[in-house]
PDB file of C-alpha atoms in Angstrom:
ATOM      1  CA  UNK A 688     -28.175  76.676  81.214  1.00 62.00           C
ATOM      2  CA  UNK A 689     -28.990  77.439  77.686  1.00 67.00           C
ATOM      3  CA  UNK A 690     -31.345  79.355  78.239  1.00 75.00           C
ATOM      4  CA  UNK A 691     -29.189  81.514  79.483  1.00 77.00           C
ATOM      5  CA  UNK A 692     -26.492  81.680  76.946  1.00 75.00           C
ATOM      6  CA  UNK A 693     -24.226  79.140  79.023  1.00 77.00           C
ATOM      7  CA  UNK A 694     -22.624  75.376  78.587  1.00 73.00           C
ATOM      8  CA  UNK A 695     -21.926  72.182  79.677  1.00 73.00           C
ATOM      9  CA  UNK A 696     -19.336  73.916  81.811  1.00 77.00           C
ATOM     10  CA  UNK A 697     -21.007  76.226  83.441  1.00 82.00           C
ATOM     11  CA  UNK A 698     -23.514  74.018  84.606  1.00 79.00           C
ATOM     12  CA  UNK A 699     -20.650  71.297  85.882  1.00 78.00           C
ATOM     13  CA  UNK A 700     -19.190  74.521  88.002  1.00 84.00           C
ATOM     14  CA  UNK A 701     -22.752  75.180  89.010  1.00 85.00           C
ATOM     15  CA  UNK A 702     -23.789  71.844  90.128  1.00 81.00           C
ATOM     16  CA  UNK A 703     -20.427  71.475  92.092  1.00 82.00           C
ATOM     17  CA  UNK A 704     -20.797  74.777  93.674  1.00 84.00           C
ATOM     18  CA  UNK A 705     -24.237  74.194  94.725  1.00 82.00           C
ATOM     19  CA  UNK A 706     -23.121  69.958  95.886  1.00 82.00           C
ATOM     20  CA  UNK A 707     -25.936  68.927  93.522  1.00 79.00           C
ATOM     21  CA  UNK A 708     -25.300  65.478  91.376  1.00 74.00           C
ATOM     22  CA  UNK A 709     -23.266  66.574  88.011  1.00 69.00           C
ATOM     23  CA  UNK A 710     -25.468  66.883  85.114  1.00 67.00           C
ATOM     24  CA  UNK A 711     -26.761  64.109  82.810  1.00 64.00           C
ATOM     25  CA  UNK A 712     -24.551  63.362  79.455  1.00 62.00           C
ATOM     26  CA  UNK A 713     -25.448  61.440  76.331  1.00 60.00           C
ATOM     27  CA  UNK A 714     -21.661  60.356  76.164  1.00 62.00           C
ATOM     28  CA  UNK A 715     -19.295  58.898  78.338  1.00 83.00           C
ATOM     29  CA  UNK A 716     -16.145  61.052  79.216  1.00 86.00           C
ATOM     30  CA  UNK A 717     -12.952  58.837  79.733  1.00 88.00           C
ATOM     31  CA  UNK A 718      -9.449  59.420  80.996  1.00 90.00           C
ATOM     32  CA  UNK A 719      -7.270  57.862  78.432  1.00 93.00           C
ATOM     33  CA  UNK A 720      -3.676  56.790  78.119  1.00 92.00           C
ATOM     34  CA  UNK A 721      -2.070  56.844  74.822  1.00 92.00           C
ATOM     35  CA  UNK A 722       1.094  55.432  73.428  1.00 88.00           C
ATOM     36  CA  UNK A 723       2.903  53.703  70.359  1.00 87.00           C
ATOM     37  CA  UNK A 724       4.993  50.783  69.620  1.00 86.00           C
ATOM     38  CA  UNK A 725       6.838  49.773  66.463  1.00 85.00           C
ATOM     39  CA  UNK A 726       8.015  46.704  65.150  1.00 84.00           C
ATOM     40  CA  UNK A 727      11.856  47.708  65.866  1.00 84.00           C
ATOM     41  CA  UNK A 728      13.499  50.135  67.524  1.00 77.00           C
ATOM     42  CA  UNK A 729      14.157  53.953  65.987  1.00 69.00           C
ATOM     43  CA  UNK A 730      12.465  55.491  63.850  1.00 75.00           C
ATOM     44  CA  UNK A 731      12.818  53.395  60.381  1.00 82.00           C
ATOM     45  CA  UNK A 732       9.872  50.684  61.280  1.00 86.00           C
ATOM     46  CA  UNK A 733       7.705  49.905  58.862  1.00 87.00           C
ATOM     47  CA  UNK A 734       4.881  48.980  60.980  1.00 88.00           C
ATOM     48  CA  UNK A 735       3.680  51.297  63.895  1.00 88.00           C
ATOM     49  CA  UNK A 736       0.830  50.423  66.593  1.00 91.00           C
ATOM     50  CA  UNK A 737      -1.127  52.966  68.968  1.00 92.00           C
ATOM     51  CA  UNK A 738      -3.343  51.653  71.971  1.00 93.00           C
ATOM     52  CA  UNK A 739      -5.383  53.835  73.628  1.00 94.00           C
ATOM     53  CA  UNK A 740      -6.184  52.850  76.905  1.00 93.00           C
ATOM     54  CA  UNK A 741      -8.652  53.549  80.033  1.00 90.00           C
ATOM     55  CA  UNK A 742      -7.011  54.901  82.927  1.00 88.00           C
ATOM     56  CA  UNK A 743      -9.651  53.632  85.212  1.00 83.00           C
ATOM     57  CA  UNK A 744     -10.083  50.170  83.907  1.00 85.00           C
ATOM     58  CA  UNK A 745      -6.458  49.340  82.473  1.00 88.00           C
ATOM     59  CA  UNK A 746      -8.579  48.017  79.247  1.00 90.00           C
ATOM     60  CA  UNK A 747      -7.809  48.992  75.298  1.00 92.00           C
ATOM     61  CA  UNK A 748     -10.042  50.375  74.386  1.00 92.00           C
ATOM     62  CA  UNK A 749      -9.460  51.275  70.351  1.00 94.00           C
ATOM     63  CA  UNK A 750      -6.310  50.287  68.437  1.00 94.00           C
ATOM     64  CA  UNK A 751      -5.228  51.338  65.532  1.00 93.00           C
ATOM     65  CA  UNK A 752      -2.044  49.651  62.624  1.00 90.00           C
ATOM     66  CA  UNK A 753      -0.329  51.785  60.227  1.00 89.00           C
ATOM     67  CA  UNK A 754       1.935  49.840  57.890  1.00 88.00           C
ATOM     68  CA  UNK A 755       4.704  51.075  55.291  1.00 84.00           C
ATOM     69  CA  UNK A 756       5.261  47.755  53.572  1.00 81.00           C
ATOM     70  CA  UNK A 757       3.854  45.477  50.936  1.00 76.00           C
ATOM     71  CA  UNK A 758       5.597  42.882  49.255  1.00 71.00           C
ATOM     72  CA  UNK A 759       4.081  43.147  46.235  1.00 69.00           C
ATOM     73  CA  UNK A 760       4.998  44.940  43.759  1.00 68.00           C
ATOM     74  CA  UNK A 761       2.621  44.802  40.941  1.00 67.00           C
ATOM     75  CA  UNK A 762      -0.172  47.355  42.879  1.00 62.00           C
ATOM     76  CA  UNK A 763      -2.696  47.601  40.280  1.00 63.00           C
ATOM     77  CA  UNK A 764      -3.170  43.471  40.353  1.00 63.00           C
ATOM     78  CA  UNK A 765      -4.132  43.715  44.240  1.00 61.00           C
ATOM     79  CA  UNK A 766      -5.173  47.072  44.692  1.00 59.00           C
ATOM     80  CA  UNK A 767      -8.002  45.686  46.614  1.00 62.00           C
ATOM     81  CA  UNK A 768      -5.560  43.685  49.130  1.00 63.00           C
ATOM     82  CA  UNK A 769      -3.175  46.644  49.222  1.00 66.00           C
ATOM     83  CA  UNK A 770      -1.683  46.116  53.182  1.00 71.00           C
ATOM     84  CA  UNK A 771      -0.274  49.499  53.125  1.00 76.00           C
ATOM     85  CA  UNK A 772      -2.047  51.905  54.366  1.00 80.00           C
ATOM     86  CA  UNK A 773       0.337  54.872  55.465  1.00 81.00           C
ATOM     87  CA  UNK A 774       2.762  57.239  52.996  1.00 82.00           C
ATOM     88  CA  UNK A 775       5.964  59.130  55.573  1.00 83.00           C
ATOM     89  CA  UNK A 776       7.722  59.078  58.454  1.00 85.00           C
ATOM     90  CA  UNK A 777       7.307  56.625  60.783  1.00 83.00           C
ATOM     91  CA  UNK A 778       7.910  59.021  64.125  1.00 80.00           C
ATOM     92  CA  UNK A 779       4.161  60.496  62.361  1.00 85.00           C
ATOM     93  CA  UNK A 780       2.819  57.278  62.834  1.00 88.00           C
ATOM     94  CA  UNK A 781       1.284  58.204  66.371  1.00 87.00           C
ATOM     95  CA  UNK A 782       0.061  61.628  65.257  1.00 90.00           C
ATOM     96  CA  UNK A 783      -2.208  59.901  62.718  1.00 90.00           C
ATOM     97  CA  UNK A 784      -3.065  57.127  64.516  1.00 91.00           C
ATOM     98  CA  UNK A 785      -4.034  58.855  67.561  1.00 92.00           C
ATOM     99  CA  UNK A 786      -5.839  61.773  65.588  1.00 93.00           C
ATOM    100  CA  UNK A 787      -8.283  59.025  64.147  1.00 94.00           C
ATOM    101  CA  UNK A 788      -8.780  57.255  67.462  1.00 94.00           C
ATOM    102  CA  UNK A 789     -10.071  60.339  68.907  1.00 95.00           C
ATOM    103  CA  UNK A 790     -11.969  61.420  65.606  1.00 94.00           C
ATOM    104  CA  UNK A 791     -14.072  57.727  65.851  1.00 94.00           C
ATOM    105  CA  UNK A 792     -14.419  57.604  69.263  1.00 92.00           C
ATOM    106  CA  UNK A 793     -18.080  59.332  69.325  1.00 91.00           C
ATOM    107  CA  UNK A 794     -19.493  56.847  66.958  1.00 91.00           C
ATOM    108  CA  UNK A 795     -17.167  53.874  67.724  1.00 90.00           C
ATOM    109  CA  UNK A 796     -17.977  53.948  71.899  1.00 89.00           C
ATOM    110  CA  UNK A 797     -20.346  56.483  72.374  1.00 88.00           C
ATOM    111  CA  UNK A 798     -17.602  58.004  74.245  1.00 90.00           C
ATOM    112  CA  UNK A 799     -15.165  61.450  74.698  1.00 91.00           C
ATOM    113  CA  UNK A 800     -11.765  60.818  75.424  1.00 93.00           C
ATOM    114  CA  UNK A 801     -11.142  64.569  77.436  1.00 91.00           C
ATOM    115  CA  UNK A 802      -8.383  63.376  79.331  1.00 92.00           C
ATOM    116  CA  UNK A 803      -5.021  62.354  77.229  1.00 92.00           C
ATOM    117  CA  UNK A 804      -2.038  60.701  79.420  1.00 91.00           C
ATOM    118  CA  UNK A 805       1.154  60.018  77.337  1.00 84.00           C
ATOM    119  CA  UNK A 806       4.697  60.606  77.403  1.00 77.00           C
ATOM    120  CA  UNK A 807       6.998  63.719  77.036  1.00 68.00           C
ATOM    121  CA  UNK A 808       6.448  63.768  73.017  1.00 69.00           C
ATOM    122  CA  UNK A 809       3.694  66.443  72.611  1.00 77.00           C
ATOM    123  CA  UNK A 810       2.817  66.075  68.654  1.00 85.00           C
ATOM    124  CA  UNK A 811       0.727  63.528  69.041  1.00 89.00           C
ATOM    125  CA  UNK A 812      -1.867  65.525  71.802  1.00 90.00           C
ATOM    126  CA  UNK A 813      -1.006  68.682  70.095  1.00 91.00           C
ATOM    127  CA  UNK A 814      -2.598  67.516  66.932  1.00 91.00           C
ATOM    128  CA  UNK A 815      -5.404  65.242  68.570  1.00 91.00           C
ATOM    129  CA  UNK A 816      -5.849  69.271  70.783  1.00 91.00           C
ATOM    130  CA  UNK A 817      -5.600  71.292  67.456  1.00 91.00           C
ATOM    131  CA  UNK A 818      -8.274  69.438  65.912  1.00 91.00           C
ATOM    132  CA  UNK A 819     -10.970  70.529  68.459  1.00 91.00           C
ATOM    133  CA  UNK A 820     -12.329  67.010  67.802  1.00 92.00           C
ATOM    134  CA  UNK A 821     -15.170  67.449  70.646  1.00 91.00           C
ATOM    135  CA  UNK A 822     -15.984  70.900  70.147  1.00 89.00           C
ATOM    136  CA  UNK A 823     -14.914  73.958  72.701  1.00 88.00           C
ATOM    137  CA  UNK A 824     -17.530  72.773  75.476  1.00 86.00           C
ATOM    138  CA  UNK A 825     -14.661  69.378  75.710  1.00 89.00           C
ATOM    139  CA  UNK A 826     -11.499  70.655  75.432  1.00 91.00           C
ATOM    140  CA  UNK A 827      -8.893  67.610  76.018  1.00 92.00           C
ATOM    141  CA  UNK A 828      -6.568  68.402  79.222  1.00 91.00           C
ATOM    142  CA  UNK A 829      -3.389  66.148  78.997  1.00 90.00           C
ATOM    143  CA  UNK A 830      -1.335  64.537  82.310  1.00 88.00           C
ATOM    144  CA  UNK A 831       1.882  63.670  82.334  1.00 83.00           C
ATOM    145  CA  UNK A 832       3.581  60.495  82.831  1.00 83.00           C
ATOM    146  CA  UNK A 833       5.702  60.588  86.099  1.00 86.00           C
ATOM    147  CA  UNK A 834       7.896  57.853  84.992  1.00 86.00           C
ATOM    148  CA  UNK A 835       8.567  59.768  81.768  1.00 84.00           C
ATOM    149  CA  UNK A 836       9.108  62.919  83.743  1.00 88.00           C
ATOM    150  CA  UNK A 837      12.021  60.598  86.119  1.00 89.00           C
ATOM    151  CA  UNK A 838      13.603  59.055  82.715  1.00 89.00           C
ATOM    152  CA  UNK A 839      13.718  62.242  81.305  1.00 88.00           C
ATOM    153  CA  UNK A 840      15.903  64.063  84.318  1.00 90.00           C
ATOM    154  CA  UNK A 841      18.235  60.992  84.827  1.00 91.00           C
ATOM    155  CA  UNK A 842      18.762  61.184  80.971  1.00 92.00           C
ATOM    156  CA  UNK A 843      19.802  64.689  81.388  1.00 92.00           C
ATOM    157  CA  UNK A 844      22.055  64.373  84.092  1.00 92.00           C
ATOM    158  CA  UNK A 845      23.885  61.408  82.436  1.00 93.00           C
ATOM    159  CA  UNK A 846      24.527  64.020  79.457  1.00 93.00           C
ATOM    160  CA  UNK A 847      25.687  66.245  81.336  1.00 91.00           C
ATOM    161  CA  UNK A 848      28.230  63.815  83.473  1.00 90.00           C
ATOM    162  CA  UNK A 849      29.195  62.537  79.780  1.00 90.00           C
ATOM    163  CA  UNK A 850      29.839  66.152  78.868  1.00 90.00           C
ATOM    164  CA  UNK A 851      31.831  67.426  81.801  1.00 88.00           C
ATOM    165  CA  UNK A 852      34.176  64.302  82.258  1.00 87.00           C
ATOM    166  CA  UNK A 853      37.414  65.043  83.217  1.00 84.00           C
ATOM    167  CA  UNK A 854      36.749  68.430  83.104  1.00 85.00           C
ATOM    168  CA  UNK A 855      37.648  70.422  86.524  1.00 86.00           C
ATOM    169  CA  UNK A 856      34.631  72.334  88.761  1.00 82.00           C
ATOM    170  CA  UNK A 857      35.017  75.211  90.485  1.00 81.00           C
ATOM    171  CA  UNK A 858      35.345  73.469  93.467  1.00 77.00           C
ATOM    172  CA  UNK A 859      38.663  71.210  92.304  1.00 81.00           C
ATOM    173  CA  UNK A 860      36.811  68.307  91.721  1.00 83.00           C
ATOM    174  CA  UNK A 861      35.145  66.332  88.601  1.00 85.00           C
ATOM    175  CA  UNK A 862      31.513  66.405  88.070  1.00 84.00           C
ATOM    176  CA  UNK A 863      32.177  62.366  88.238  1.00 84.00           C
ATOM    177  CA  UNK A 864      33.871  60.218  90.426  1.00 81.00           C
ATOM    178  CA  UNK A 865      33.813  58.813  94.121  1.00 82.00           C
ATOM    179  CA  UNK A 866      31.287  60.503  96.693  1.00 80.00           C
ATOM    180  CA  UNK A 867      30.365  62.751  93.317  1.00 85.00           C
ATOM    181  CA  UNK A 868      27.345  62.318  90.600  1.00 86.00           C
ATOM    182  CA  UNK A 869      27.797  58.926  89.863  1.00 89.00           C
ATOM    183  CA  UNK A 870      25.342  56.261  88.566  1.00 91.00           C
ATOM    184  CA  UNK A 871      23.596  55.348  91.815  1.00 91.00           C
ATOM    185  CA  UNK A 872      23.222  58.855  93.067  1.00 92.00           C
ATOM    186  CA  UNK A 873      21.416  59.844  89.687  1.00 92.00           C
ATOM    187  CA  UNK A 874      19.642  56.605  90.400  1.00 93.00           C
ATOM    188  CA  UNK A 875      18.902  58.005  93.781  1.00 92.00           C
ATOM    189  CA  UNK A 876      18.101  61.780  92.472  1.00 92.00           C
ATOM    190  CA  UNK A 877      15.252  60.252  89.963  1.00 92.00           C
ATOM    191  CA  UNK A 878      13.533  58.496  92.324  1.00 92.00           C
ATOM    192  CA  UNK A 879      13.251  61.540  94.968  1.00 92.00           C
ATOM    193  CA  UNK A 880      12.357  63.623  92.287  1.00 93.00           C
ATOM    194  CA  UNK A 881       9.422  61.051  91.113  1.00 92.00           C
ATOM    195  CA  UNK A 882       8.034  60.661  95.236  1.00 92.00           C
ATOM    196  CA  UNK A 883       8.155  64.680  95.539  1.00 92.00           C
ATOM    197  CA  UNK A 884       5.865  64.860  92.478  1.00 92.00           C
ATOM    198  CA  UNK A 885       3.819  61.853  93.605  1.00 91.00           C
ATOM    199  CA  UNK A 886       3.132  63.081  97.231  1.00 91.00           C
ATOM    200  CA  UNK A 887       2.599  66.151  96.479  1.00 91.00           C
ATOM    201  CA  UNK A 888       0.437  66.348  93.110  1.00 86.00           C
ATOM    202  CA  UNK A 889      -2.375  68.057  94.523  1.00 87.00           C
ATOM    203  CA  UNK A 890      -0.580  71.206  95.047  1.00 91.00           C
ATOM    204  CA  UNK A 891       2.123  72.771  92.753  1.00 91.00           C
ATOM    205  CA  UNK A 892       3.894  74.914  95.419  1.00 92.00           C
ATOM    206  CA  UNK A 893       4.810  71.806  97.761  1.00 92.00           C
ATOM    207  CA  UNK A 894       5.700  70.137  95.047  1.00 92.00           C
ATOM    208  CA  UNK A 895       7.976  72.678  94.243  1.00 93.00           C
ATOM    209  CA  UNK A 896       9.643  73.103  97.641  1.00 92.00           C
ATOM    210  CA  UNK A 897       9.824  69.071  97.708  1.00 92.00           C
ATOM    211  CA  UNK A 898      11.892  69.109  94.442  1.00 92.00           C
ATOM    212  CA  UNK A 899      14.035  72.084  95.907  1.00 92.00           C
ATOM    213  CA  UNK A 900      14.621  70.545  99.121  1.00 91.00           C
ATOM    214  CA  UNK A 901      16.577  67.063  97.326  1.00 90.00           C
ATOM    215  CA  UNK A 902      18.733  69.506  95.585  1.00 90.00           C
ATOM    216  CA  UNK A 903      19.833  71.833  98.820  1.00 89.00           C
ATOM    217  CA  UNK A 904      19.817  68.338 100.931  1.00 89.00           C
ATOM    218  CA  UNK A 905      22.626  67.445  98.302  1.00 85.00           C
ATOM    219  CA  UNK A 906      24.620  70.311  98.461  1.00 83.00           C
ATOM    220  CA  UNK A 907      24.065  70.397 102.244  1.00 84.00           C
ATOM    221  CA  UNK A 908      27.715  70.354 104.219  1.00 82.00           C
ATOM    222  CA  UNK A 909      27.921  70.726 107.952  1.00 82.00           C
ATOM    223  CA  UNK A 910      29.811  73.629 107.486  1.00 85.00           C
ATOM    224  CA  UNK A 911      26.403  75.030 105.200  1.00 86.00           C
ATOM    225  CA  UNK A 912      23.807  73.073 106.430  1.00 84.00           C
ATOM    226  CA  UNK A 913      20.904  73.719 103.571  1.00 84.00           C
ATOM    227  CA  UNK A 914      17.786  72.052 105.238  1.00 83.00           C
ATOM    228  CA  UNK A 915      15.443  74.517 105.156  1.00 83.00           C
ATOM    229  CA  UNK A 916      12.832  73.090 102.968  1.00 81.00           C
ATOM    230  CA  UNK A 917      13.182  69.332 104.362  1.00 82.00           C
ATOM    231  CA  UNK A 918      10.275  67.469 106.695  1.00 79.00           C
ATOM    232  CA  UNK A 919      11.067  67.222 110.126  1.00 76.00           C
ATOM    233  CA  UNK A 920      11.245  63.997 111.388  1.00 68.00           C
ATOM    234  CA  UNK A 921      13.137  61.059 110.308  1.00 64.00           C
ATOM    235  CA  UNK A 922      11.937  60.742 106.590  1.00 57.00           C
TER     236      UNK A 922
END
């Protein structure tokens, strides 16, 4: 493919396209899953940790400790023991941290890490992405988190219940309240949402219907039946 002024790509697509076996590589390309913990809640830790993890296996595979504290404080008497290794914010901790796991990965496991799963904060991949750490031939594609995704629209729709109590809809009635948007219905509106994205991840306009289709169901009335986009049958 060189030869003719084309990539790693290319040849993939070709290879696919003509159901031949995919192309030798001198490095392993892994689906990763990314994430941070800190020694307390918030963002005023001292100490911040970031695994990086193999989707397939469910192993760590690199792991990497940023720390804001030493209780010395005569540095120049221990400079060579110094335990702190990190100078500002510790919601940055993950951006570094996960920049140099990607950064070592080539001569740490002989491996590319193309695939980056994490949560709904994007700073992290959009550094690891803005470094073009494995060249344009391996750009790094990142999935989201369906559980993150869920969290994220019951979180919204218990702001907006905590914003609109008391207040009066257009229809008479509180946002709130019995037979309304109470806690077990948004319990019950996260999970459809997260089964509509799960059964239907392979194609983005089913997914959309299935998403549409728990929010006419809701408003359905059998005065205004709304079932258009539902499945027939009993589920």
């Amino acid at each position: 493919m060189r030869s003719i002024g084309k990539g790693a790509e290319a040849g993939r697509m070709f290879c696919g396209v003509m159901n031949l076996p995919q192309p030798p590589t001198r490095f392993s390309l892994y689906a990763v899953a990314v994430d941070e913990t800190w020694q307390k809640r918030g963002y005023t830790s001292l100490n911040g940790v970031v695994t990086v993890t193999s989707i397939d296996t469910g192993k760590v595979i690199d792991v990497d400790i940023l720390s804001k504290y030493c209780a010395c404080k005569n540095l120049p008497f221990h400079e060579k023991d110094y335990k702190r290794n990190y100078v500002g914010s510790s919601g940055a901790m993950e951006i570094q941290c996960a920049s140099k796991i990607f950064q070592r990965s080539l001569s740490l496991h002989n491996a590319r890490y193309i695939t980056y799963l994490g949560d709904g904060d994007c700073k992290a991949f959009d550094a690891v992405k803005k470094k073009n750490i494995y060249g344009n031939e391996y750009p790094i594609e990142k999935f989201e988190c369906i559980g993150h995704v869920m969290k994220r629209m019951g979180t919204r729709l218990r702001r907006l219940k905590a914003q609109l109590k008391g207040q009066i809809l257009s229809g008479g009635k509180c946002l709130s309240g019995k037979n309304r948007l109470t806690e077990h219905e948004i319990d019950n509106l996260q999970s459809y949402y997260g089964s509509a994205i799960r059964r239907n991840h392979s194609s983005v306009q089913n997914m959309r219907q299935a998403i549409w289709a728990i929010f006419l169901h809701k408003l359905s009335t059998d005065e205004y039946p709304q079932h258009g986009f539902c499945p027939i049958g009993e589920d």
